[in-house]
Amino acid sequence: MNELARLRRILLSDKARLPCGFEEALRGDAERMLSQYFRLLGKAQVIVDVDERGIYRVSIAAAADGIYPCKKPNE
């Protein structure tokens, strides 16, 4: 591996480090938002990754056993 590729890998690895508690806060926010629409079964799964271009890829997965009826905007 050449030095430039190694440096890039190190910088991306450093960028991928999230502040302490970040994923847990994101999971909580996602669960609060999703629980307004779905009957969630357990906790959501949150994955934050950085691709080779330095772009963050965020994946949120949750299981639900039902959907709540939609409210009209003025309710």
mmCIF file of N, CA, C and O in Angstrom:
data_model
loop_
_atom_site.group_PDB
_atom_site.id
_atom_site.type_symbol
_atom_site.label_atom_id
_atom_site.label_comp_id
_atom_site.label_asym_id
_atom_site.label_seq_id
_atom_site.Cartn_x
_atom_site.Cartn_y
_atom_site.Cartn_z
ATOM 1 N N MET A 1 0.853 -1.180 0.000
ATOM 2 C CA MET A 1 0.000 0.000 0.000
ATOM 3 C C MET A 1 0.893 1.235 0.000
ATOM 4 O O MET A 1 1.832 1.333 0.768
ATOM 5 N N ASN A 2 0.576 2.179 -0.869
ATOM 6 C CA ASN A 2 1.429 3.366 -0.900
ATOM 7 C C ASN A 2 1.061 4.328 0.231
ATOM 8 O O ASN A 2 0.030 4.186 0.889
ATOM 9 N N GLU A 3 1.916 5.293 0.455
ATOM 10 C CA GLU A 3 1.755 6.195 1.593
ATOM 11 C C GLU A 3 0.482 7.034 1.498
ATOM 12 O O GLU A 3 -0.187 7.283 2.510
ATOM 13 N N LEU A 4 0.137 7.469 0.293
ATOM 14 C CA LEU A 4 -1.058 8.285 0.118
ATOM 15 C C LEU A 4 -2.322 7.497 0.469
ATOM 16 O O LEU A 4 -3.201 7.996 1.176
ATOM 17 N N ALA A 5 -2.399 6.264 0.020
ATOM 18 C CA ALA A 5 -3.557 5.415 0.337
ATOM 19 C C ALA A 5 -3.626 5.146 1.839
ATOM 20 O O ALA A 5 -4.707 5.149 2.424
ATOM 21 N N ARG A 6 -2.483 4.924 2.446
ATOM 22 C CA ARG A 6 -2.442 4.675 3.894
ATOM 23 C C ARG A 6 -2.907 5.904 4.664
ATOM 24 O O ARG A 6 -3.709 5.808 5.599
ATOM 25 N N LEU A 7 -2.426 7.080 4.274
ATOM 26 C CA LEU A 7 -2.829 8.325 4.929
ATOM 27 C C LEU A 7 -4.335 8.544 4.764
ATOM 28 O O LEU A 7 -5.021 8.904 5.715
ATOM 29 N N ARG A 8 -4.842 8.291 3.584
ATOM 30 C CA ARG A 8 -6.283 8.442 3.335
ATOM 31 C C ARG A 8 -7.090 7.507 4.242
ATOM 32 O O ARG A 8 -8.084 7.909 4.828
ATOM 33 N N ARG A 9 -6.642 6.258 4.365
ATOM 34 C CA ARG A 9 -7.324 5.299 5.226
ATOM 35 C C ARG A 9 -7.316 5.759 6.683
ATOM 36 O O ARG A 9 -8.312 5.668 7.392
ATOM 37 N N ILE A 10 -6.197 6.306 7.133
ATOM 38 C CA ILE A 10 -6.085 6.797 8.506
ATOM 39 C C ILE A 10 -7.013 7.990 8.726
ATOM 40 O O ILE A 10 -7.721 8.060 9.728
ATOM 41 N N LEU A 11 -7.036 8.927 7.784
ATOM 42 C CA LEU A 11 -7.900 10.099 7.920
ATOM 43 C C LEU A 11 -9.375 9.711 7.925
ATOM 44 O O LEU A 11 -10.167 10.251 8.703
ATOM 45 N N LEU A 12 -9.760 8.770 7.072
ATOM 46 C CA LEU A 12 -11.155 8.320 7.052
ATOM 47 C C LEU A 12 -11.505 7.597 8.341
ATOM 48 O O LEU A 12 -12.606 7.737 8.861
ATOM 49 N N SER A 13 -10.558 6.842 8.875
ATOM 50 C CA SER A 13 -10.790 6.153 10.137
ATOM 51 C C SER A 13 -11.000 7.162 11.258
ATOM 52 O O SER A 13 -11.885 7.003 12.094
ATOM 53 N N ASP A 14 -10.204 8.227 11.267
ATOM 54 C CA ASP A 14 -10.364 9.282 12.266
ATOM 55 C C ASP A 14 -11.708 9.979 12.114
ATOM 56 O O ASP A 14 -12.365 10.305 13.093
ATOM 57 N N LYS A 15 -12.131 10.204 10.866
ATOM 58 C CA LYS A 15 -13.409 10.866 10.611
ATOM 59 C C LYS A 15 -14.572 9.997 11.080
ATOM 60 O O LYS A 15 -15.603 10.503 11.503
ATOM 61 N N ALA A 16 -14.413 8.689 11.004
ATOM 62 C CA ALA A 16 -15.483 7.762 11.369
ATOM 63 C C ALA A 16 -15.731 7.732 12.868
ATOM 64 O O ALA A 16 -16.794 7.315 13.305
ATOM 65 N N ARG A 17 -14.778 8.184 13.657
ATOM 66 C CA ARG A 17 -14.971 8.200 15.115
ATOM 67 C C ARG A 17 -16.013 9.245 15.469
ATOM 68 O O ARG A 17 -15.868 10.422 15.161
ATOM 69 N N LEU A 18 -17.047 8.786 16.126
ATOM 70 C CA LEU A 18 -18.142 9.681 16.492
ATOM 71 C C LEU A 18 -17.968 10.149 17.926
ATOM 72 O O LEU A 18 -17.394 9.438 18.751
ATOM 73 N N PRO A 19 -18.488 11.328 18.236
ATOM 74 C CA PRO A 19 -18.406 11.803 19.629
ATOM 75 C C PRO A 19 -19.097 10.821 20.570
ATOM 76 O O PRO A 19 -20.042 10.132 20.186
ATOM 77 N N CYS A 20 -18.634 10.783 21.793
ATOM 78 C CA CYS A 20 -19.192 9.894 22.804
ATOM 79 C C CYS A 20 -20.695 10.131 22.939
ATOM 80 O O CYS A 20 -21.137 11.268 23.076
ATOM 81 N N GLY A 21 -21.470 9.069 22.854
ATOM 82 C CA GLY A 21 -22.910 9.158 23.009
ATOM 83 C C GLY A 21 -23.676 9.526 21.744
ATOM 84 O O GLY A 21 -24.901 9.588 21.765
ATOM 85 N N PHE A 22 -22.967 9.780 20.655
ATOM 86 C CA PHE A 22 -23.619 10.222 19.416
ATOM 87 C C PHE A 22 -24.596 9.184 18.878
ATOM 88 O O PHE A 22 -25.745 9.506 18.568
ATOM 89 N N GLU A 23 -24.141 7.933 18.756
ATOM 90 C CA GLU A 23 -25.017 6.897 18.197
ATOM 91 C C GLU A 23 -26.235 6.659 19.083
ATOM 92 O O GLU A 23 -27.340 6.453 18.578
ATOM 93 N N GLU A 24 -26.054 6.696 20.393
ATOM 94 C CA GLU A 24 -27.179 6.496 21.302
ATOM 95 C C GLU A 24 -28.188 7.638 21.184
ATOM 96 O O GLU A 24 -29.404 7.417 21.185
ATOM 97 N N ALA A 25 -27.700 8.871 21.052
ATOM 98 C CA ALA A 25 -28.598 10.017 20.872
ATOM 99 C C ALA A 25 -29.346 9.913 19.541
ATOM 100 O O ALA A 25 -30.560 10.157 19.484
ATOM 101 N N LEU A 26 -28.644 9.527 18.494
ATOM 102 C CA LEU A 26 -29.274 9.358 17.182
ATOM 103 C C LEU A 26 -30.322 8.247 17.229
ATOM 104 O O LEU A 26 -31.420 8.396 16.695
ATOM 105 N N ARG A 27 -29.995 7.146 17.891
ATOM 106 C CA ARG A 27 -30.946 6.037 18.030
ATOM 107 C C ARG A 27 -32.205 6.502 18.763
ATOM 108 O O ARG A 27 -33.321 6.228 18.340
ATOM 109 N N GLY A 28 -32.036 7.234 19.848
ATOM 110 C CA GLY A 28 -33.178 7.744 20.607
ATOM 111 C C GLY A 28 -34.055 8.661 19.769
ATOM 112 O O GLY A 28 -35.286 8.556 19.792
ATOM 113 N N ASP A 29 -33.432 9.573 19.024
ATOM 114 C CA ASP A 29 -34.191 10.481 18.163
ATOM 115 C C ASP A 29 -34.953 9.707 17.087
ATOM 116 O O ASP A 29 -36.117 9.985 16.807
ATOM 117 N N ALA A 30 -34.286 8.736 16.469
ATOM 118 C CA ALA A 30 -34.925 7.930 15.423
ATOM 119 C C ALA A 30 -36.096 7.131 15.991
ATOM 120 O O ALA A 30 -37.169 7.061 15.371
ATOM 121 N N GLU A 31 -35.917 6.562 17.166
ATOM 122 C CA GLU A 31 -36.996 5.786 17.784
ATOM 123 C C GLU A 31 -38.190 6.673 18.134
ATOM 124 O O GLU A 31 -39.334 6.280 17.927
ATOM 125 N N ARG A 32 -37.923 7.882 18.639
ATOM 126 C CA ARG A 32 -39.028 8.803 18.948
ATOM 127 C C ARG A 32 -39.795 9.167 17.678
ATOM 128 O O ARG A 32 -41.025 9.200 17.671
ATOM 129 N N MET A 33 -39.091 9.433 16.600
ATOM 130 C CA MET A 33 -39.741 9.803 15.356
ATOM 131 C C MET A 33 -40.516 8.613 14.779
ATOM 132 O O MET A 33 -41.693 8.736 14.437
ATOM 133 N N LEU A 34 -39.880 7.457 14.703
ATOM 134 C CA LEU A 34 -40.538 6.278 14.132
ATOM 135 C C LEU A 34 -41.730 5.827 14.967
ATOM 136 O O LEU A 34 -42.729 5.346 14.425
ATOM 137 N N SER A 35 -41.645 5.994 16.286
ATOM 138 C CA SER A 35 -42.733 5.534 17.157
ATOM 139 C C SER A 35 -43.992 6.384 17.011
ATOM 140 O O SER A 35 -45.058 6.003 17.485
ATOM 141 N N GLN A 36 -43.896 7.517 16.338
ATOM 142 C CA GLN A 36 -45.090 8.308 16.047
ATOM 143 C C GLN A 36 -45.892 7.695 14.896
ATOM 144 O O GLN A 36 -47.057 8.020 14.714
ATOM 145 N N TYR A 37 -45.262 6.825 14.122
ATOM 146 C CA TYR A 37 -45.898 6.215 12.958
ATOM 147 C C TYR A 37 -46.069 4.704 13.083
ATOM 148 O O TYR A 37 -46.941 4.125 12.445
ATOM 149 N N PHE A 38 -45.195 4.059 13.856
ATOM 150 C CA PHE A 38 -45.173 2.599 13.943
ATOM 151 C C PHE A 38 -45.197 2.132 15.395
ATOM 152 O O PHE A 38 -44.687 2.824 16.273
ATOM 153 N N ARG A 39 -45.722 0.936 15.624
ATOM 154 C CA ARG A 39 -45.592 0.260 16.925
ATOM 155 C C ARG A 39 -44.286 -0.538 16.852
ATOM 156 O O ARG A 39 -44.234 -1.623 16.266
ATOM 157 N N LEU A 40 -43.257 0.041 17.411
ATOM 158 C CA LEU A 40 -41.922 -0.559 17.310
ATOM 159 C C LEU A 40 -41.795 -1.789 18.202
ATOM 160 O O LEU A 40 -42.369 -1.856 19.284
ATOM 161 N N LEU A 41 -41.016 -2.728 17.733
ATOM 162 C CA LEU A 41 -40.667 -3.933 18.494
ATOM 163 C C LEU A 41 -39.197 -3.826 18.883
ATOM 164 O O LEU A 41 -38.311 -4.163 18.116
ATOM 165 N N GLY A 42 -38.921 -3.302 20.037
ATOM 166 C CA GLY A 42 -37.536 -3.188 20.483
ATOM 167 C C GLY A 42 -36.847 -1.952 19.962
ATOM 168 O O GLY A 42 -37.463 -1.035 19.432
ATOM 169 N N LYS A 43 -35.547 -1.958 20.120
ATOM 170 C CA LYS A 43 -34.723 -0.801 19.755
ATOM 171 C C LYS A 43 -34.397 -0.788 18.271
ATOM 172 O O LYS A 43 -34.297 -1.831 17.636
ATOM 173 N N ALA A 44 -34.190 0.405 17.759
ATOM 174 C CA ALA A 44 -33.734 0.573 16.384
ATOM 175 C C ALA A 44 -32.234 0.275 16.329
ATOM 176 O O ALA A 44 -31.517 0.410 17.323
ATOM 177 N N GLN A 45 -31.776 -0.132 15.174
ATOM 178 C CA GLN A 45 -30.344 -0.361 14.958
ATOM 179 C C GLN A 45 -29.808 0.813 14.139
ATOM 180 O O GLN A 45 -30.384 1.167 13.107
ATOM 181 N N VAL A 46 -28.744 1.438 14.605
ATOM 182 C CA VAL A 46 -28.147 2.582 13.933
ATOM 183 C C VAL A 46 -26.701 2.246 13.581
ATOM 184 O O VAL A 46 -25.940 1.813 14.440
ATOM 185 N N ILE A 47 -26.353 2.456 12.323
ATOM 186 C CA ILE A 47 -24.974 2.244 11.866
ATOM 187 C C ILE A 47 -24.526 3.501 11.133
ATOM 188 O O ILE A 47 -25.192 3.962 10.210
ATOM 189 N N VAL A 48 -23.417 4.076 11.580
ATOM 190 C CA VAL A 48 -22.822 5.235 10.919
ATOM 191 C C VAL A 48 -21.457 4.803 10.410
ATOM 192 O O VAL A 48 -20.623 4.330 11.177
ATOM 193 N N ASP A 49 -21.258 4.967 9.115
ATOM 194 C CA ASP A 49 -20.011 4.556 8.472
ATOM 195 C C ASP A 49 -19.503 5.688 7.590
ATOM 196 O O ASP A 49 -20.268 6.585 7.234
ATOM 197 N N VAL A 50 -18.248 5.647 7.225
ATOM 198 C CA VAL A 50 -17.670 6.606 6.292
ATOM 199 C C VAL A 50 -17.131 5.818 5.100
ATOM 200 O O VAL A 50 -16.366 4.868 5.287
ATOM 201 N N ASP A 51 -17.557 6.209 3.883
ATOM 202 C CA ASP A 51 -17.086 5.476 2.710
ATOM 203 C C ASP A 51 -15.714 5.982 2.270
ATOM 204 O O ASP A 51 -15.135 6.881 2.892
ATOM 205 N N GLU A 52 -15.206 5.416 1.192
ATOM 206 C CA GLU A 52 -13.843 5.740 0.745
ATOM 207 C C GLU A 52 -13.700 7.178 0.271
ATOM 208 O O GLU A 52 -12.597 7.689 0.151
ATOM 209 N N ARG A 53 -14.821 7.868 -0.002
ATOM 210 C CA ARG A 53 -14.771 9.275 -0.412
ATOM 211 C C ARG A 53 -14.948 10.226 0.767
ATOM 212 O O ARG A 53 -14.952 11.435 0.597
ATOM 213 N N GLY A 54 -15.148 9.669 1.979
ATOM 214 C CA GLY A 54 -15.335 10.501 3.158
ATOM 215 C C GLY A 54 -16.784 10.893 3.392
ATOM 216 O O GLY A 54 -17.068 11.758 4.205
ATOM 217 N N ILE A 55 -17.703 10.229 2.692
ATOM 218 C CA ILE A 55 -19.129 10.502 2.840
ATOM 219 C C ILE A 55 -19.694 9.621 3.948
ATOM 220 O O ILE A 55 -19.454 8.417 3.971
ATOM 221 N N TYR A 56 -20.441 10.233 4.864
ATOM 222 C CA TYR A 56 -21.081 9.460 5.926
ATOM 223 C C TYR A 56 -22.252 8.678 5.345
ATOM 224 O O TYR A 56 -23.046 9.215 4.577
ATOM 225 N N ARG A 57 -22.366 7.426 5.705
ATOM 226 C CA ARG A 57 -23.487 6.565 5.334
ATOM 227 C C ARG A 57 -24.185 6.188 6.633
ATOM 228 O O ARG A 57 -23.586 5.580 7.523
ATOM 229 N N VAL A 58 -25.440 6.584 6.764
ATOM 230 C CA VAL A 58 -26.206 6.338 7.981
ATOM 231 C C VAL A 58 -27.318 5.353 7.652
ATOM 232 O O VAL A 58 -28.108 5.594 6.736
ATOM 233 N N SER A 59 -27.357 4.256 8.386
ATOM 234 C CA SER A 59 -28.409 3.253 8.208
ATOM 235 C C SER A 59 -29.167 3.116 9.516
ATOM 236 O O SER A 59 -28.566 2.981 10.581
ATOM 237 N N ILE A 60 -30.497 3.179 9.421
ATOM 238 C CA ILE A 60 -31.351 3.003 10.587
ATOM 239 C C ILE A 60 -32.348 1.909 10.247
ATOM 240 O O ILE A 60 -33.033 1.987 9.230
ATOM 241 N N ALA A 61 -32.401 0.884 11.092
ATOM 242 C CA ALA A 61 -33.333 -0.226 10.874
ATOM 243 C C ALA A 61 -34.130 -0.452 12.146
ATOM 244 O O ALA A 61 -33.605 -0.368 13.254
ATOM 245 N N ALA A 62 -35.419 -0.715 11.960
ATOM 246 C CA ALA A 62 -36.287 -0.980 13.109
ATOM 247 C C ALA A 62 -37.366 -1.964 12.669
ATOM 248 O O ALA A 62 -37.710 -2.036 11.491
ATOM 249 N N ALA A 63 -37.878 -2.718 13.619
ATOM 250 C CA ALA A 63 -38.971 -3.643 13.347
ATOM 251 C C ALA A 63 -40.231 -3.108 14.020
ATOM 252 O O ALA A 63 -40.176 -2.547 15.116
ATOM 253 N N ALA A 64 -41.372 -3.288 13.357
ATOM 254 C CA ALA A 64 -42.648 -2.826 13.900
ATOM 255 C C ALA A 64 -43.716 -3.865 13.602
ATOM 256 O O ALA A 64 -43.642 -4.574 12.602
ATOM 257 N N ASP A 65 -44.704 -3.930 14.479
ATOM 258 C CA ASP A 65 -45.797 -4.869 14.241
ATOM 259 C C ASP A 65 -47.091 -4.167 13.851
ATOM 260 O O ASP A 65 -48.142 -4.783 13.782
ATOM 261 N N GLY A 66 -47.009 -2.877 13.596
ATOM 262 C CA GLY A 66 -48.188 -2.157 13.155
ATOM 263 C C GLY A 66 -47.893 -0.714 12.817
ATOM 264 O O GLY A 66 -46.829 -0.186 13.135
ATOM 265 N N ILE A 67 -48.852 -0.103 12.136
ATOM 266 C CA ILE A 67 -48.755 1.299 11.746
ATOM 267 C C ILE A 67 -49.918 2.037 12.386
ATOM 268 O O ILE A 67 -51.051 1.554 12.378
ATOM 269 N N TYR A 68 -49.646 3.207 12.953
ATOM 270 C CA TYR A 68 -50.706 4.019 13.535
ATOM 271 C C TYR A 68 -51.443 4.753 12.414
ATOM 272 O O TYR A 68 -50.845 5.120 11.398
ATOM 273 N N PRO A 69 -52.742 5.009 12.602
ATOM 274 C CA PRO A 69 -53.479 5.763 11.590
ATOM 275 C C PRO A 69 -52.916 7.177 11.452
ATOM 276 O O PRO A 69 -52.476 7.769 12.448
ATOM 277 N N CYS A 70 -52.906 7.696 10.259
ATOM 278 C CA CYS A 70 -52.391 9.051 10.016
ATOM 279 C C CYS A 70 -53.391 10.081 10.524
ATOM 280 O O CYS A 70 -54.604 9.913 10.384
ATOM 281 N N LYS A 71 -52.863 11.137 11.106
ATOM 282 C CA LYS A 71 -53.706 12.241 11.550
ATOM 283 C C LYS A 71 -53.722 13.286 10.450
ATOM 284 O O LYS A 71 -52.736 13.465 9.720
ATOM 285 N N LYS A 72 -54.809 14.015 10.354
ATOM 286 C CA LYS A 72 -54.891 15.112 9.401
ATOM 287 C C LYS A 72 -54.019 16.246 9.909
ATOM 288 O O LYS A 72 -53.841 16.414 11.134
ATOM 289 N N PRO A 73 -53.464 17.077 9.019
ATOM 290 C CA PRO A 73 -52.535 18.133 9.436
ATOM 291 C C PRO A 73 -53.084 19.078 10.508
ATOM 292 O O PRO A 73 -52.340 19.573 11.322
ATOM 293 N N ASN A 74 -54.404 19.336 10.540
ATOM 294 C CA ASN A 74 -54.945 20.300 11.504
ATOM 295 C C ASN A 74 -55.405 19.637 12.799
ATOM 296 O O ASN A 74 -56.016 20.275 13.628
ATOM 297 N N GLU A 75 -55.122 18.368 13.003
ATOM 298 C CA GLU A 75 -55.516 17.676 14.248
ATOM 299 C C GLU A 75 -54.435 17.791 15.284
ATOM 300 O O GLU A 75 -53.308 17.802 15.059
#
